[in-house]
């Protein structure tokens, strides 16, 4: 609770001081420190300010100020003894008390924010510290939003937030704006600034901005093993003393040093670390004069200075940062501050003959170079020999593209061919379970639900889990090694001709896994128009949810050319995405020239643990989808196809005559009258079920491709999730023959008509339709969320489906010729 919520006479204990800078310093000087008892005395006549009593004297705070002080009722404090005594009690530390209910007092809860450059290992640190399983990749922009986790350590509960990678605290890209706003609006107790040990000069620029903010901070010297392998030597403890921030070396990929980092976080939180002191990143006198002039005006306005470091805000205002301008928008001193800022910025530019941003950046890098000159020997920035050799091949103008296409083809071949073996094992297991239940359960709706609805639907999709895991293995490997960043590099010129940015290629490749995180990852693209185009073309990239459909139909109708058909489907999606990007840029979005600035990280061999963790995470997501949306959809599809129930007497003679019109006499004789009546009843049941009526109503739309009503229904069901297409086919085609597997159901001719549900041309047209049509609901929601406009999601649904219909029709008609 907050101090502002107290009633007169209520006693509490202070647990945490929020806010920043001047406010925090002032209230702590007045005695509002953790563990201090405070009594609320009374409200002013207008309910603001509020009078409190502490240490035998009274003090008043505005309600807004009191709202920045967290407290606990004194009864709760006394019932949960702490290892740290209240100030002034003279008690010695006692052993940490354990609580069977895992209840932590608020002064024992530490909120930590992980901040660092893209690709510095924040997410690896987050995973190993919190036990989470977030995605890790060796390229910029993997973390597309704040990830939260927690751990219990030495009597503390440490809440960790993994923020997106950022090179600075500027409102340049959506990721940087997100981090800047998080730090301005939230109050993490400790910031962990993750830096790459082998690239300190660039990484420490962000550190200087965090120092300007005057926050409690620890520097995590990550990937320390890379520094150890180089000829450089760093006196990191001395660097920490110079910066006024403790520096802790870690190897987040293995967990080495993480315990020491957690110990340091606790020490900084408890304000007992000897290295902690506030310093100013000094710049040239001309710049310092301007900073001080703006800073003094900000300090005079409590509404600003209580929440933000005046020096930090002054520097940002001089740099012309839009977010900083917005922070002073409602200040009474706004005009005075802006006038001073403009005058000082003009003076600095006149005196130094360069713009303010460049001058400040140059001075900060000068500060960094000076600090490293005193603490580091040797050079860590020389390009590694291995990276140089690999880049000479994979980014070569002759070999770069062929290698990329070979890697893509190998990925699709392995997904289809290697994945077919474990798929057959799972398929046999599903068939055995279905047969076992069929033999031992009494006939009735429950048995039909389990065998036809649940096993026929969910079981028909779960067999494709190995294929999806293989695909994710390849994508994760490319990301973790650093090859994905090279793909963006070699594709930039081609993407630029499309009116996009080289970075757009990374979300497109990520779309092979899932379109939702791929769309979210477009935040790494600074240009708004390029970001919107990338979002709108991403659904054309074939996600892993479509794999069950491809594997099923390719295995049935193109078994000898599986890898090639697989590759061509994916390639078709990419070509369509390219063409649509070109059209969108030409007719909808204005052209923009966004410079290609992207880090090319050194190649790193991912650990087997990281790869397996990523694959297991995807397996969990897939299995959760099996037990969630696909299970529910399968049951709904089964119920709609099962009801209403009909008896043999309900079947009109005209229907029976039409159904048997194309049945050869020898088949009639072979099946017998009883079996024929059963087949006719089953056909009538499905066609006149609720689902049959829905399918019949929509069937005319896709009749040019000769898709039947069952095929049409499966496409409609795929709006929820593309895997549901296969489960729907499994539900609908069960019972038309004695086959146990979907592949047999869709390739076995109907005893009544002699026709198979699919042919090669139909299968090809169907896969093209599935490749391009209506994105799933989750993807549409991601489009709406990232564009902040539902009209883009609606546009995507309509134009994707229209394009799918046209191309599917063309493919079908061409296929019929062959």
Tab-separated table of N, CA, C and O in Angstrom, residues 388-469:
chain	number	residue	atom	x	y	z
A	388	UNK	N	35.686	-13.648	-39.338
A	388	UNK	CA	36.140	-13.054	-40.596
A	388	UNK	C	36.129	-14.088	-41.724
A	388	UNK	O	35.718	-13.809	-42.848
A	389	UNK	N	36.573	-15.293	-41.418
A	389	UNK	CA	36.624	-16.348	-42.438
A	389	UNK	C	35.223	-16.748	-42.874
A	389	UNK	O	34.927	-16.872	-44.070
A	390	UNK	N	34.317	-16.949	-41.885
A	390	UNK	CA	32.944	-17.370	-42.222
A	390	UNK	C	32.246	-16.283	-43.023
A	390	UNK	O	31.561	-16.567	-44.020
A	391	UNK	N	32.409	-15.027	-42.610
A	391	UNK	CA	31.758	-13.929	-43.328
A	391	UNK	C	32.268	-13.803	-44.759
A	391	UNK	O	31.524	-13.402	-45.661
A	392	UNK	N	33.534	-14.117	-44.964
A	392	UNK	CA	34.089	-14.049	-46.322
A	392	UNK	C	33.370	-15.003	-47.263
A	392	UNK	O	33.352	-14.791	-48.480
A	393	UNK	N	32.754	-16.039	-46.690
A	393	UNK	CA	32.043	-17.022	-47.519
A	393	UNK	C	30.553	-16.735	-47.565
A	393	UNK	O	29.963	-16.589	-48.633
A	394	UNK	N	29.907	-16.610	-46.386
A	394	UNK	CA	28.439	-16.536	-46.364
A	394	UNK	C	27.905	-15.181	-46.791
A	394	UNK	O	26.724	-15.064	-47.138
A	395	UNK	N	28.747	-14.140	-46.792
A	395	UNK	CA	28.295	-12.831	-47.278
A	395	UNK	C	28.931	-12.475	-48.620
A	395	UNK	O	28.799	-11.351	-49.099
A	396	UNK	N	29.592	-13.442	-49.210
A	396	UNK	CA	30.232	-13.227	-50.509
A	396	UNK	C	29.178	-13.000	-51.586
A	396	UNK	O	28.119	-13.624	-51.579
A	397	UNK	N	29.460	-12.091	-52.533
A	397	UNK	CA	28.469	-11.768	-53.566
A	397	UNK	C	28.196	-12.944	-54.492
A	397	UNK	O	27.141	-13.002	-55.128
A	398	UNK	N	29.135	-13.882	-54.563
A	398	UNK	CA	28.940	-15.059	-55.415
A	398	UNK	C	28.266	-16.188	-54.646
A	398	UNK	O	27.325	-16.817	-55.124
A	399	UNK	N	28.753	-16.447	-53.424
A	399	UNK	CA	28.281	-17.608	-52.677
A	399	UNK	C	27.151	-17.303	-51.701
A	399	UNK	O	26.458	-18.216	-51.250
A	400	UNK	N	26.954	-16.024	-51.346
A	400	UNK	CA	25.999	-15.684	-50.296
A	400	UNK	C	24.603	-16.197	-50.550
A	400	UNK	O	24.012	-16.897	-49.712
A	401	UNK	N	24.031	-15.876	-51.716
A	401	UNK	CA	22.663	-16.292	-52.014
A	401	UNK	C	22.530	-17.806	-52.211
A	401	UNK	O	21.598	-18.414	-51.685
A	402	UNK	N	23.432	-18.454	-52.973
A	402	UNK	CA	23.320	-19.918	-53.082
A	402	UNK	C	23.369	-20.620	-51.735
A	402	UNK	O	22.613	-21.565	-51.491
A	403	UNK	N	24.256	-20.152	-50.831
A	403	UNK	CA	24.335	-20.782	-49.502
A	403	UNK	C	23.018	-20.610	-48.759
A	403	UNK	O	22.521	-21.545	-48.112
A	404	UNK	N	22.433	-19.404	-48.845
A	404	UNK	CA	21.165	-19.162	-48.164
A	404	UNK	C	20.070	-20.092	-48.686
A	404	UNK	O	19.324	-20.698	-47.912
A	405	UNK	N	19.957	-20.220	-50.004
A	405	UNK	CA	18.920	-21.082	-50.573
A	405	UNK	C	19.172	-22.559	-50.252
A	405	UNK	O	18.222	-23.327	-50.039
A	406	UNK	N	20.430	-22.953	-50.193
A	406	UNK	CA	20.743	-24.336	-49.806
A	406	UNK	C	20.321	-24.589	-48.366
A	406	UNK	O	19.748	-25.631	-48.038
A	407	UNK	N	20.609	-23.612	-47.495
A	407	UNK	CA	20.211	-23.749	-46.087
A	407	UNK	C	18.688	-23.857	-45.969
A	407	UNK	O	18.164	-24.695	-45.220
A	408	UNK	N	17.969	-23.020	-46.732
A	408	UNK	CA	16.509	-23.057	-46.698
A	408	UNK	C	15.987	-24.409	-47.207
A	408	UNK	O	15.098	-25.019	-46.598
A	409	UNK	N	16.546	-24.872	-48.316
A	409	UNK	CA	16.091	-26.152	-48.873
A	409	UNK	C	16.395	-27.291	-47.907
A	409	UNK	O	15.564	-28.181	-47.698
A	410	UNK	N	17.571	-27.263	-47.296
A	410	UNK	CA	17.933	-28.298	-46.328
A	410	UNK	C	16.975	-28.294	-45.151
A	410	UNK	O	16.562	-29.353	-44.644
A	411	UNK	N	16.584	-27.097	-44.716
A	411	UNK	CA	15.648	-26.989	-43.601
A	411	UNK	C	14.302	-27.632	-43.953
A	411	UNK	O	13.746	-28.406	-43.177
A	412	UNK	N	13.784	-27.343	-45.143
A	412	UNK	CA	12.483	-27.892	-45.525
A	412	UNK	C	12.567	-29.394	-45.820
A	412	UNK	O	11.645	-30.146	-45.509
A	413	UNK	N	13.683	-29.814	-46.414
A	413	UNK	CA	13.853	-31.243	-46.676
A	413	UNK	C	13.890	-32.031	-45.369
A	413	UNK	O	13.236	-33.069	-45.232
A	414	UNK	N	14.665	-31.531	-44.406
A	414	UNK	CA	14.761	-32.222	-43.113
A	414	UNK	C	13.417	-32.228	-42.391
A	414	UNK	O	13.037	-33.226	-41.773
A	415	UNK	N	12.711	-31.092	-42.481
A	415	UNK	CA	11.402	-31.007	-41.827
A	415	UNK	C	10.459	-32.078	-42.360
A	415	UNK	O	9.742	-32.730	-41.590
A	416	UNK	N	10.472	-32.286	-43.672
A	416	UNK	CA	9.553	-33.265	-44.269
A	416	UNK	C	10.098	-34.684	-44.192
A	416	UNK	O	9.406	-35.597	-43.749
A	417	UNK	N	11.357	-34.883	-44.605
A	417	UNK	CA	11.875	-36.239	-44.747
A	417	UNK	C	12.253	-36.857	-43.410
A	417	UNK	O	11.811	-37.948	-43.058
A	418	UNK	N	13.103	-36.162	-42.636
A	418	UNK	CA	13.522	-36.702	-41.337
A	418	UNK	C	12.341	-36.755	-40.372
A	418	UNK	O	12.188	-37.697	-39.596
A	419	UNK	N	11.487	-35.730	-40.446
A	419	UNK	CA	10.329	-35.703	-39.552
A	419	UNK	C	9.318	-36.785	-39.828
A	419	UNK	O	8.464	-37.082	-38.979
A	420	UNK	N	9.382	-37.421	-41.008
A	420	UNK	CA	8.384	-38.440	-41.351
A	420	UNK	C	8.530	-39.695	-40.497
A	420	UNK	O	7.548	-40.401	-40.248
A	421	UNK	N	9.749	-39.980	-40.013
A	421	UNK	CA	9.957	-41.206	-39.230
A	421	UNK	C	9.300	-41.125	-37.843
A	421	UNK	O	8.473	-41.985	-37.502
A	422	UNK	N	9.632	-40.126	-37.018
A	422	UNK	CA	8.918	-40.037	-35.730
A	422	UNK	C	7.429	-39.773	-35.919
A	422	UNK	O	6.624	-40.161	-35.074
A	423	UNK	N	7.050	-39.124	-37.038
A	423	UNK	CA	5.634	-38.891	-37.299
A	423	UNK	C	4.894	-40.216	-37.444
A	423	UNK	O	3.788	-40.394	-36.918
A	424	UNK	N	5.513	-41.178	-38.136
A	424	UNK	CA	4.887	-42.484	-38.307
A	424	UNK	C	4.743	-43.211	-36.973
A	424	UNK	O	3.748	-43.900	-36.733
A	425	UNK	N	5.733	-43.047	-36.085
A	425	UNK	CA	5.645	-43.693	-34.773
A	425	UNK	C	4.473	-43.134	-33.968
A	425	UNK	O	3.699	-43.885	-33.360
A	426	UNK	N	4.367	-41.797	-33.955
A	426	UNK	CA	3.267	-41.169	-33.210
A	426	UNK	C	1.927	-41.536	-33.849
A	426	UNK	O	0.936	-41.778	-33.162
A	427	UNK	N	1.901	-41.590	-35.179
A	427	UNK	CA	0.684	-41.938	-35.907
A	427	UNK	C	0.219	-43.352	-35.537
A	427	UNK	O	-0.970	-43.595	-35.321
A	428	UNK	N	1.179	-44.274	-35.425
A	428	UNK	CA	0.840	-45.647	-35.037
A	428	UNK	C	0.304	-45.688	-33.613
A	428	UNK	O	-0.641	-46.422	-33.307
A	429	UNK	N	0.921	-44.897	-32.723
A	429	UNK	CA	0.463	-44.844	-31.337
A	429	UNK	C	-0.961	-44.308	-31.254
A	429	UNK	O	-1.812	-44.861	-30.525
A	430	UNK	N	-1.259	-43.236	-32.019
A	430	UNK	CA	-2.603	-42.660	-32.027
A	430	UNK	C	-3.604	-43.684	-32.562
A	430	UNK	O	-4.702	-43.849	-32.013
A	431	UNK	N	-3.225	-44.403	-33.643
A	431	UNK	CA	-4.101	-45.427	-34.201
A	431	UNK	C	-4.365	-46.557	-33.217
A	431	UNK	O	-5.490	-47.062	-33.111
A	432	UNK	N	-3.327	-46.942	-32.453
A	432	UNK	CA	-3.476	-48.019	-31.468
A	432	UNK	C	-4.424	-47.596	-30.339
A	432	UNK	O	-5.286	-48.373	-29.915
A	433	UNK	N	-4.268	-46.348	-29.873
A	433	UNK	CA	-5.150	-45.845	-28.815
A	433	UNK	C	-6.596	-45.784	-29.302
A	433	UNK	O	-7.524	-46.170	-28.594
A	434	UNK	N	-6.784	-45.332	-30.533
A	434	UNK	CA	-8.132	-45.249	-31.100
A	434	UNK	C	-8.768	-46.628	-31.205
A	434	UNK	O	-9.938	-46.824	-30.861
A	435	UNK	N	-7.970	-47.598	-31.672
A	435	UNK	CA	-8.495	-48.965	-31.787
A	435	UNK	C	-8.817	-49.560	-30.434
A	435	UNK	O	-9.819	-50.267	-30.273
A	436	UNK	N	-7.985	-49.285	-29.441
A	436	UNK	CA	-8.199	-49.814	-28.092
A	436	UNK	C	-9.506	-49.293	-27.502
A	436	UNK	O	-10.294	-50.051	-26.926
A	437	UNK	N	-9.736	-47.992	-27.656
A	437	UNK	CA	-10.977	-47.405	-27.140
A	437	UNK	C	-12.176	-47.930	-27.916
A	437	UNK	O	-13.231	-48.226	-27.340
A	438	UNK	N	-12.006	-48.077	-29.236
A	438	UNK	CA	-13.099	-48.590	-30.062
A	438	UNK	C	-13.517	-49.994	-29.681
A	438	UNK	O	-14.702	-50.350	-29.751
A	439	UNK	N	-12.558	-50.796	-29.233
A	439	UNK	CA	-12.865	-52.183	-28.884
A	439	UNK	C	-13.531	-52.314	-27.513
A	439	UNK	O	-14.363	-53.187	-27.298
A	440	UNK	N	-13.168	-51.455	-26.577
A	440	UNK	CA	-13.594	-51.652	-25.189
A	440	UNK	C	-14.696	-50.716	-24.727
A	440	UNK	O	-15.193	-50.871	-23.601
A	441	UNK	N	-15.088	-49.745	-25.523
A	441	UNK	CA	-16.177	-48.849	-25.127
A	441	UNK	C	-17.463	-49.243	-25.834
A	441	UNK	O	-17.449	-49.652	-26.999
A	442	UNK	N	-18.556	-49.071	-25.115
A	442	UNK	CA	-19.863	-49.361	-25.711
A	442	UNK	C	-20.206	-48.283	-26.728
A	442	UNK	O	-19.822	-47.114	-26.581
A	443	UNK	N	-20.927	-48.687	-27.773
A	443	UNK	CA	-21.324	-47.735	-28.801
A	443	UNK	C	-22.208	-46.647	-28.199
A	443	UNK	O	-23.004	-46.894	-27.295
A	444	UNK	N	-22.068	-45.449	-28.725
A	444	UNK	CA	-22.881	-44.336	-28.255
A	444	UNK	C	-22.192	-43.019	-28.524
A	444	UNK	O	-21.057	-42.978	-29.026
A	445	UNK	N	-22.829	-41.911	-28.187
A	445	UNK	CA	-22.252	-40.577	-28.457
A	445	UNK	C	-20.909	-40.352	-27.789
A	445	UNK	O	-20.026	-39.705	-28.365
A	446	UNK	N	-20.710	-40.868	-26.544
A	446	UNK	CA	-19.447	-40.650	-25.847
A	446	UNK	C	-18.296	-41.311	-26.584
A	446	UNK	O	-17.215	-40.724	-26.758
A	447	UNK	N	-18.512	-42.545	-27.028
A	447	UNK	CA	-17.479	-43.247	-27.791
A	447	UNK	C	-17.182	-42.504	-29.091
A	447	UNK	O	-16.018	-42.335	-29.476
A	448	UNK	N	-18.234	-42.052	-29.766
A	448	UNK	CA	-18.035	-41.318	-31.015
A	448	UNK	C	-17.276	-40.020	-30.775
A	448	UNK	O	-16.419	-39.626	-31.578
A	449	UNK	N	-17.569	-39.342	-29.656
A	449	UNK	CA	-16.870	-38.100	-29.328
A	449	UNK	C	-15.386	-38.356	-29.134
A	449	UNK	O	-14.539	-37.621	-29.667
A	450	UNK	N	-15.054	-39.405	-28.364
A	450	UNK	CA	-13.654	-39.682	-28.064
A	450	UNK	C	-12.893	-40.142	-29.301
A	450	UNK	O	-11.813	-39.626	-29.625
A	451	UNK	N	-13.453	-41.130	-30.024
A	451	UNK	CA	-12.727	-41.692	-31.169
A	451	UNK	C	-12.752	-40.784	-32.388
A	451	UNK	O	-11.737	-40.597	-33.058
A	452	UNK	N	-13.926	-40.209	-32.688
A	452	UNK	CA	-14.054	-39.403	-33.903
A	452	UNK	C	-13.716	-37.932	-33.663
A	452	UNK	O	-13.054	-37.301	-34.489
A	453	UNK	N	-14.186	-37.386	-32.516
A	453	UNK	CA	-13.971	-35.969	-32.262
A	453	UNK	C	-12.595	-35.662	-31.705
A	453	UNK	O	-11.825	-34.916	-32.305
A	454	UNK	N	-12.261	-36.285	-30.551
A	454	UNK	CA	-11.013	-35.943	-29.873
A	454	UNK	C	-9.807	-36.602	-30.549
A	454	UNK	O	-8.857	-35.926	-30.962
A	455	UNK	N	-9.839	-37.933	-30.670
A	455	UNK	CA	-8.687	-38.615	-31.275
A	455	UNK	C	-8.601	-38.322	-32.766
A	455	UNK	O	-7.512	-38.084	-33.311
A	456	UNK	N	-9.748	-38.305	-33.452
A	456	UNK	CA	-9.738	-38.005	-34.882
A	456	UNK	C	-9.272	-36.596	-35.170
A	456	UNK	O	-8.644	-36.330	-36.196
A	457	UNK	N	-9.576	-35.647	-34.245
A	457	UNK	CA	-9.180	-34.256	-34.448
A	457	UNK	C	-7.811	-33.952	-33.884
A	457	UNK	O	-6.871	-33.662	-34.620
A	458	UNK	N	-7.665	-34.059	-32.549
A	458	UNK	CA	-6.391	-33.735	-31.904
A	458	UNK	C	-5.307	-34.729	-32.300
A	458	UNK	O	-4.166	-34.348	-32.601
A	459	UNK	N	-5.645	-36.007	-32.312
A	459	UNK	CA	-4.660	-37.030	-32.680
A	459	UNK	C	-4.157	-36.852	-34.094
A	459	UNK	O	-3.002	-37.153	-34.403
A	460	UNK	N	-5.020	-36.353	-34.972
A	460	UNK	CA	-4.612	-36.138	-36.355
A	460	UNK	C	-3.625	-35.001	-36.517
A	460	UNK	O	-2.953	-34.895	-37.539
A	461	UNK	N	-3.521	-34.126	-35.502
A	461	UNK	CA	-2.619	-32.973	-35.578
A	461	UNK	C	-1.349	-33.202	-34.776
A	461	UNK	O	-0.263	-32.768	-35.174
A	462	UNK	N	-1.454	-33.919	-33.670
A	462	UNK	CA	-0.301	-34.081	-32.780
A	462	UNK	C	0.813	-34.884	-33.431
A	462	UNK	O	1.978	-34.776	-33.051
A	463	UNK	N	0.480	-35.670	-34.463
A	463	UNK	CA	1.503	-36.469	-35.129
A	463	UNK	C	2.540	-35.604	-35.837
A	463	UNK	O	3.631	-36.071	-36.177
A	464	UNK	N	2.222	-34.337	-36.059
A	464	UNK	CA	3.131	-33.476	-36.801
A	464	UNK	C	4.080	-32.698	-35.889
A	464	UNK	O	4.832	-31.831	-36.360
A	465	UNK	N	4.064	-33.001	-34.590
A	465	UNK	CA	4.960	-32.329	-33.644
A	465	UNK	C	6.433	-32.452	-34.042
A	465	UNK	O	7.169	-31.462	-33.996
A	466	UNK	N	6.940	-33.635	-34.452
A	466	UNK	CA	8.359	-33.730	-34.831
A	466	UNK	C	8.732	-32.789	-35.980
A	466	UNK	O	9.818	-32.193	-35.970
A	467	UNK	N	7.846	-32.653	-36.971
A	467	UNK	CA	8.157	-31.772	-38.100
A	467	UNK	C	8.334	-30.325	-37.646
A	467	UNK	O	9.237	-29.611	-38.105
A	468	UNK	N	7.467	-29.900	-36.742
A	468	UNK	CA	7.528	-28.522	-36.258
A	468	UNK	C	8.791	-28.296	-35.430
A	468	UNK	O	9.448	-27.257	-35.536
A	469	UNK	N	9.166	-29.280	-34.616
A	469	UNK	CA	10.371	-29.139	-33.799
A	469	UNK	C	11.624	-29.063	-34.674
A	469	UNK	O	12.565	-28.315	-34.364
